[in-house]
Amino acid sequence: MRLGTRNSPLAMAQAVETKTRLCAAHGWSEDQVELVPVMASGDKVLDRPLAEIGGKALWTKELDVWLAEGRIDASVHSAKDVETIRPNQFHFASFLPRADRRDALVGAQSIAAIAPGAIVGTSAPRRASQLLNLRPDCKVVTFRGNVATRLGKLEAGEADVTFLAAAGLERLGQSDLGNPLEPDGWIPAAAQGVIALECRASDAETTTALAAIDHAQTRAEIEAERALLARLGGTCHSPVAVLCEGGGGSLFMRAALFSAHGGERVDGIAEFTPGDHGPVEALADDLLTRSGEAIRQLFNPGQ
């Protein structure tokens, strides 16, 4: 099996984890799974926010071409980096068990502990808007690149603090870096902490092989979170935070929408059974109904 992956250190670590799980599930030897790295467009342009140069598709388009052409059998993605609407010829055959879903703050112990007027480096609208909602005194500057690049920029003094995904740090063996932010006060991104495996919808053999390592609870959470984004019409410009957790046969979702500069915030909750996205769509509608124009203009419901 040929697994396509971005060739950043974190993406490669995720591909290795996928390979290990596949070999364990099927009793395969390591040489039965090949990792095929590709340089994604999103890794080439680092001086501008992703939303300005093509959005999340910049993480997937090269892998999509290779998958469509049959040069790889499946793509390994960070689920939060995959655009909400995907080509019909592909489908998610597997979601690996969700790792730590929290953001980690690097450079300060907590949001409250960030120095007054500090420069905060991030290119994520959710992180920027959520920060400014809590700390309007801070200044946000664009920070892009892999984990090492962003840590290097921080060390060089381009910012005082930055955010990284706790799951990414853990997968790189750097979980001692940063201070995880608890979701009750800082809501993470949709699908954060999840590795998604995508293949051609027509490829029954690969679909079956990947399904062996699918994690049902994670799938239920991610499908619900992505259903919220789809109903909202969220894009790379849309500051939306969402957390879906479950137990006892039901799921509980918290979500928040923000204006671009954080001055406005609307929160909501929903409880539902896995696979029933009616309450999730109702939550999305309610959030937009209660939002002012500064928030609504950042979403495209019905698109």
Coordinates of C-alpha atoms in Angstrom, one line a residue:
M1 CA 0.0 0.0 0.0
R2 CA 1.3 3.4 -1.0
L3 CA 0.5 6.2 1.6
G4 CA 0.8 9.7 0.3
T5 CA 1.8 12.4 2.8
R6 CA 3.1 15.9 3.1
N7 CA 6.9 15.8 3.8
S8 CA 6.9 18.0 6.8
P9 CA 8.3 16.4 10.0
L10 CA 4.9 16.3 11.6
A11 CA 3.1 14.9 8.5
M12 CA 5.8 12.2 8.2
A13 CA 5.3 11.3 11.9
Q14 CA 1.6 10.9 11.3
A15 CA 2.3 8.7 8.2
V16 CA 4.6 6.5 10.3
E17 CA 1.9 6.1 12.9
T18 CA -0.5 5.1 10.2
K19 CA 1.9 2.6 8.8
T20 CA 2.5 1.1 12.2
R21 CA -1.2 0.7 12.9
L22 CA -1.9 -0.9 9.4
C23 CA 0.9 -3.4 9.8
A24 CA -0.3 -4.3 13.3
A25 CA -3.9 -4.7 12.2
H26 CA -3.1 -6.8 9.2
G27 CA 0.0 -8.6 10.2
W28 CA 1.9 -7.0 7.4
S29 CA 5.7 -6.5 7.2
E30 CA 6.9 -3.0 7.1
D31 CA 7.9 -3.2 3.4
Q32 CA 4.3 -3.8 2.5
V33 CA 3.5 -0.1 3.3
E34 CA 5.4 2.6 1.4
L35 CA 5.4 6.2 2.5
V36 CA 5.3 8.6 -0.5
P37 CA 6.1 12.2 0.4
V38 CA 5.0 15.2 -1.6
M39 CA 5.7 18.9 -1.2
A40 CA 2.4 20.6 -0.6
S41 CA 1.8 24.2 -1.9
G42 CA 1.0 25.2 1.7
D43 CA 4.6 24.3 2.7
K44 CA 6.1 26.5 -0.1
V45 CA 4.6 29.9 0.7
L46 CA 5.1 30.9 4.3
D47 CA 5.0 34.7 4.3
R48 CA 1.2 35.1 3.9
P49 CA -1.9 33.8 5.7
L50 CA -3.2 30.6 4.2
A51 CA -6.6 32.2 3.6
E52 CA -4.9 34.7 1.2
I53 CA -3.2 32.2 -1.0
G54 CA -5.8 29.5 -1.6
G55 CA -7.0 28.2 1.8
K56 CA -6.9 24.6 3.1
A57 CA -6.8 23.2 -0.4
L58 CA -3.1 24.1 -0.5
W59 CA -2.5 21.2 1.9
T60 CA -4.4 18.7 -0.2
K61 CA -4.3 19.5 -3.9
E62 CA -1.0 17.7 -4.7
L63 CA -2.0 14.6 -2.8
D64 CA -5.4 14.8 -4.5
V65 CA -3.8 14.7 -8.0
W66 CA -1.6 11.8 -7.1
L67 CA -4.5 9.9 -5.5
A68 CA -6.7 10.5 -8.6
E69 CA -3.9 9.4 -10.9
G70 CA -3.3 6.2 -8.9
R71 CA 0.2 7.1 -7.9
I72 CA -0.7 6.6 -4.3
D73 CA -3.5 4.4 -2.8
A74 CA -4.4 6.7 0.1
S75 CA -3.6 10.1 1.6
V76 CA -2.7 10.8 5.2
H77 CA -4.0 14.1 6.4
S78 CA -4.3 16.2 9.6
A79 CA -8.1 16.2 9.6
K80 CA -8.3 19.8 10.7
D81 CA -6.4 20.9 7.6
V82 CA -8.8 19.2 5.1
E83 CA -11.3 21.5 3.5
T84 CA -15.0 20.8 4.4
I85 CA -16.2 20.1 0.9
R86 CA -14.2 17.3 -0.8
P87 CA -14.2 15.9 -4.3
N88 CA -16.8 13.1 -4.6
Q89 CA -14.2 10.7 -6.0
F90 CA -12.6 10.5 -2.6
H91 CA -13.8 9.5 0.9
F92 CA -12.5 9.1 4.4
A93 CA -11.9 5.4 4.9
S94 CA -10.5 5.8 8.4
F95 CA -10.0 8.2 11.3
L96 CA -7.3 7.2 13.8
P97 CA -8.1 7.6 17.5
R98 CA -8.1 11.2 18.5
A99 CA -5.0 12.5 20.3
D100 CA -4.9 15.6 22.5
R101 CA -7.3 18.1 21.0
R102 CA -6.0 21.1 22.9
D103 CA -3.9 24.1 21.8
A104 CA -0.6 24.6 23.6
L105 CA 0.5 28.1 24.4
V106 CA 4.2 28.6 23.9
G107 CA 5.8 31.6 25.7
A108 CA 3.4 32.1 28.6
Q109 CA 1.8 29.9 31.2
S110 CA -1.8 30.9 30.3
I111 CA -3.8 33.4 28.3
A112 CA -4.1 35.6 31.4
A113 CA -0.3 35.4 32.0
I114 CA 0.5 36.8 28.5
A115 CA 2.3 40.1 29.1
P116 CA 0.2 43.3 28.4
G117 CA 0.5 44.4 24.8
A118 CA 2.4 41.2 23.8
I119 CA 2.9 40.2 20.2
V120 CA 1.2 36.9 19.4
G121 CA 2.2 34.9 16.3
T122 CA -0.5 32.9 14.6
S123 CA -2.1 32.6 11.1
A124 CA -5.2 30.9 12.3
P125 CA -8.3 33.1 12.3
R126 CA -9.8 31.1 15.2
R127 CA -6.8 31.5 17.4
A128 CA -6.4 35.2 16.6
S129 CA -10.0 36.1 17.1
Q130 CA -10.4 33.9 20.3
L131 CA -7.3 35.5 21.7
L132 CA -8.3 39.1 20.9
N133 CA -11.8 38.3 22.4
L134 CA -10.0 37.5 25.7
R135 CA -7.0 39.8 25.4
P136 CA -7.8 42.8 23.2
D137 CA -4.5 44.4 24.3
C138 CA -2.5 41.9 22.4
K139 CA -1.2 42.3 18.8
V140 CA -1.4 39.5 16.4
V141 CA 1.2 38.9 13.6
T142 CA 1.2 36.3 10.9
F143 CA 3.1 33.2 11.9
R144 CA 3.3 30.2 9.4
G145 CA 5.5 27.2 8.9
N146 CA 6.1 23.9 10.6
V147 CA 6.7 23.5 14.3
A148 CA 10.4 24.1 14.1
T149 CA 10.0 27.1 11.9
R150 CA 7.5 28.7 14.2
L151 CA 9.6 28.0 17.3
G152 CA 12.6 29.5 15.5
K153 CA 10.6 32.7 14.7
L154 CA 9.6 32.9 18.4
E155 CA 13.2 32.5 19.5
A156 CA 14.3 35.2 17.0
G157 CA 11.9 37.6 18.7
E158 CA 9.3 37.9 15.9
A159 CA 6.6 37.3 18.6
D160 CA 6.4 36.9 22.3
V161 CA 4.1 33.9 22.3
T162 CA 2.5 31.5 19.8
F163 CA 0.1 28.6 19.6
L164 CA 0.8 25.0 18.5
A165 CA -1.4 21.9 18.5
A166 CA -0.7 19.8 21.6
A167 CA -1.2 16.6 19.5
G168 CA 1.5 17.7 17.0
L169 CA 4.0 18.3 19.8
E170 CA 3.2 14.9 21.2
R171 CA 3.7 13.2 17.9
L172 CA 7.0 14.9 17.5
G173 CA 8.2 13.9 20.9
Q174 CA 8.1 17.5 22.1
S175 CA 5.1 17.4 24.5
D176 CA 7.3 19.2 27.1
L177 CA 7.0 22.4 25.1
G178 CA 4.2 24.8 25.8
N179 CA 1.3 24.9 28.2
P180 CA -2.0 23.1 27.0
L181 CA -5.1 25.3 27.2
E182 CA -8.1 23.5 28.7
P183 CA -11.1 23.4 26.4
D184 CA -13.5 24.9 29.1
G185 CA -11.7 28.2 28.6
W186 CA -10.2 27.9 25.1
I187 CA -12.1 25.9 22.5
P188 CA -10.0 24.1 19.9
A189 CA -10.4 23.8 16.1
A190 CA -12.7 21.3 14.4
A191 CA -11.1 17.9 13.9
Q192 CA -8.0 18.9 15.9
G193 CA -5.8 16.0 17.0
V194 CA -7.1 13.6 14.3
I195 CA -5.3 11.8 11.5
A196 CA -7.6 11.1 8.6
L197 CA -7.0 8.6 5.8
E198 CA -8.6 9.2 2.5
C199 CA -8.7 7.0 -0.6
R200 CA -10.6 6.7 -3.9
A201 CA -14.3 5.9 -3.3
S202 CA -14.1 3.3 -6.0
D203 CA -11.2 1.5 -4.4
A204 CA -12.9 -1.2 -2.4
E205 CA -9.8 -3.1 -1.4
T206 CA -8.0 0.0 0.0
T207 CA -11.2 1.1 1.7
T208 CA -11.5 -2.2 3.5
A209 CA -7.9 -2.3 4.5
L210 CA -8.0 1.2 6.0
A211 CA -11.4 0.5 7.7
A212 CA -9.6 -2.0 9.9
I213 CA -8.0 0.9 11.9
D214 CA -11.0 3.3 11.9
H215 CA -11.9 4.5 15.4
A216 CA -15.7 4.8 15.7
Q217 CA -15.9 7.4 18.5
T218 CA -13.4 9.7 16.6
R219 CA -15.4 9.3 13.4
A220 CA -18.6 10.3 15.1
E221 CA -17.0 13.4 16.6
I222 CA -15.3 14.5 13.4
E223 CA -18.3 13.9 11.1
A224 CA -20.3 16.0 13.5
E225 CA -17.7 18.8 13.7
R226 CA -17.4 18.8 9.9
A227 CA -21.2 18.9 9.6
L228 CA -21.2 22.1 11.7
L229 CA -18.6 23.7 9.4
A230 CA -20.6 22.7 6.3
R231 CA -23.8 24.2 7.6
L232 CA -22.1 27.4 8.7
G233 CA -20.4 27.7 5.3
G234 CA -17.1 28.1 7.1
T235 CA -13.9 28.9 5.2
C236 CA -10.3 29.6 6.1
H237 CA -11.4 33.2 6.9
S238 CA -14.1 32.0 9.4
P239 CA -13.1 32.1 13.1
V240 CA -15.0 29.1 14.5
A241 CA -14.1 27.0 17.5
V242 CA -15.8 23.7 18.2
L243 CA -15.4 20.8 20.6
C244 CA -17.4 17.5 20.3
E245 CA -17.1 14.9 23.0
G246 CA -19.2 11.9 23.9
G247 CA -20.1 9.1 26.2
G248 CA -23.0 6.8 27.0
G249 CA -24.3 6.8 23.5
S250 CA -24.6 10.6 23.0
L251 CA -22.4 13.4 21.9
F252 CA -22.1 16.9 23.3
M253 CA -20.9 19.9 21.2
R254 CA -19.8 23.3 22.2
A255 CA -19.1 25.9 19.5
A256 CA -18.3 29.6 19.3
L257 CA -18.2 32.1 16.4
F258 CA -16.1 35.2 16.5
S259 CA -15.7 38.5 14.6
A260 CA -12.4 39.0 12.8
H261 CA -10.9 41.2 15.6
G262 CA -12.6 39.3 18.4
G263 CA -14.9 42.0 19.6
E264 CA -18.0 39.8 19.1
R265 CA -18.5 36.3 20.2
V266 CA -21.5 33.9 20.0
D267 CA -21.6 30.6 21.9
G268 CA -23.9 27.6 21.7
I269 CA -24.3 23.9 22.7
A270 CA -26.0 20.8 21.3
E271 CA -26.5 17.3 22.4
F272 CA -27.3 14.5 19.9
T273 CA -26.8 10.8 19.1
P274 CA -23.9 9.8 16.8
G275 CA -24.8 10.2 13.1
D276 CA -27.8 12.5 13.8
H277 CA -26.6 15.8 12.6
G278 CA -30.0 17.6 12.8
P279 CA -29.2 19.2 16.1
V280 CA -25.8 20.1 14.9
E281 CA -27.3 21.9 11.9
A282 CA -29.8 23.6 14.2
L283 CA -26.9 24.8 16.3
A284 CA -25.2 26.3 13.3
D285 CA -28.4 28.1 12.3
D286 CA -28.9 29.4 15.8
L287 CA -25.3 30.7 16.1
L288 CA -25.7 32.6 12.8
T289 CA -29.1 34.0 13.7
R290 CA -27.7 35.4 17.0
S291 CA -24.6 36.8 15.3
G292 CA -24.1 40.3 14.2
E293 CA -23.0 41.3 10.7
A294 CA -19.3 41.4 11.8
I295 CA -19.6 37.6 12.3
R296 CA -22.1 36.6 9.6
Q297 CA -20.0 38.2 6.8
L298 CA -17.3 35.6 7.6
F299 CA -19.5 32.7 6.7
N300 CA -21.3 31.5 3.6
P301 CA -24.3 29.3 4.8
G302 CA -25.9 27.3 2.0
Q303 CA -22.7 27.4 -0.2

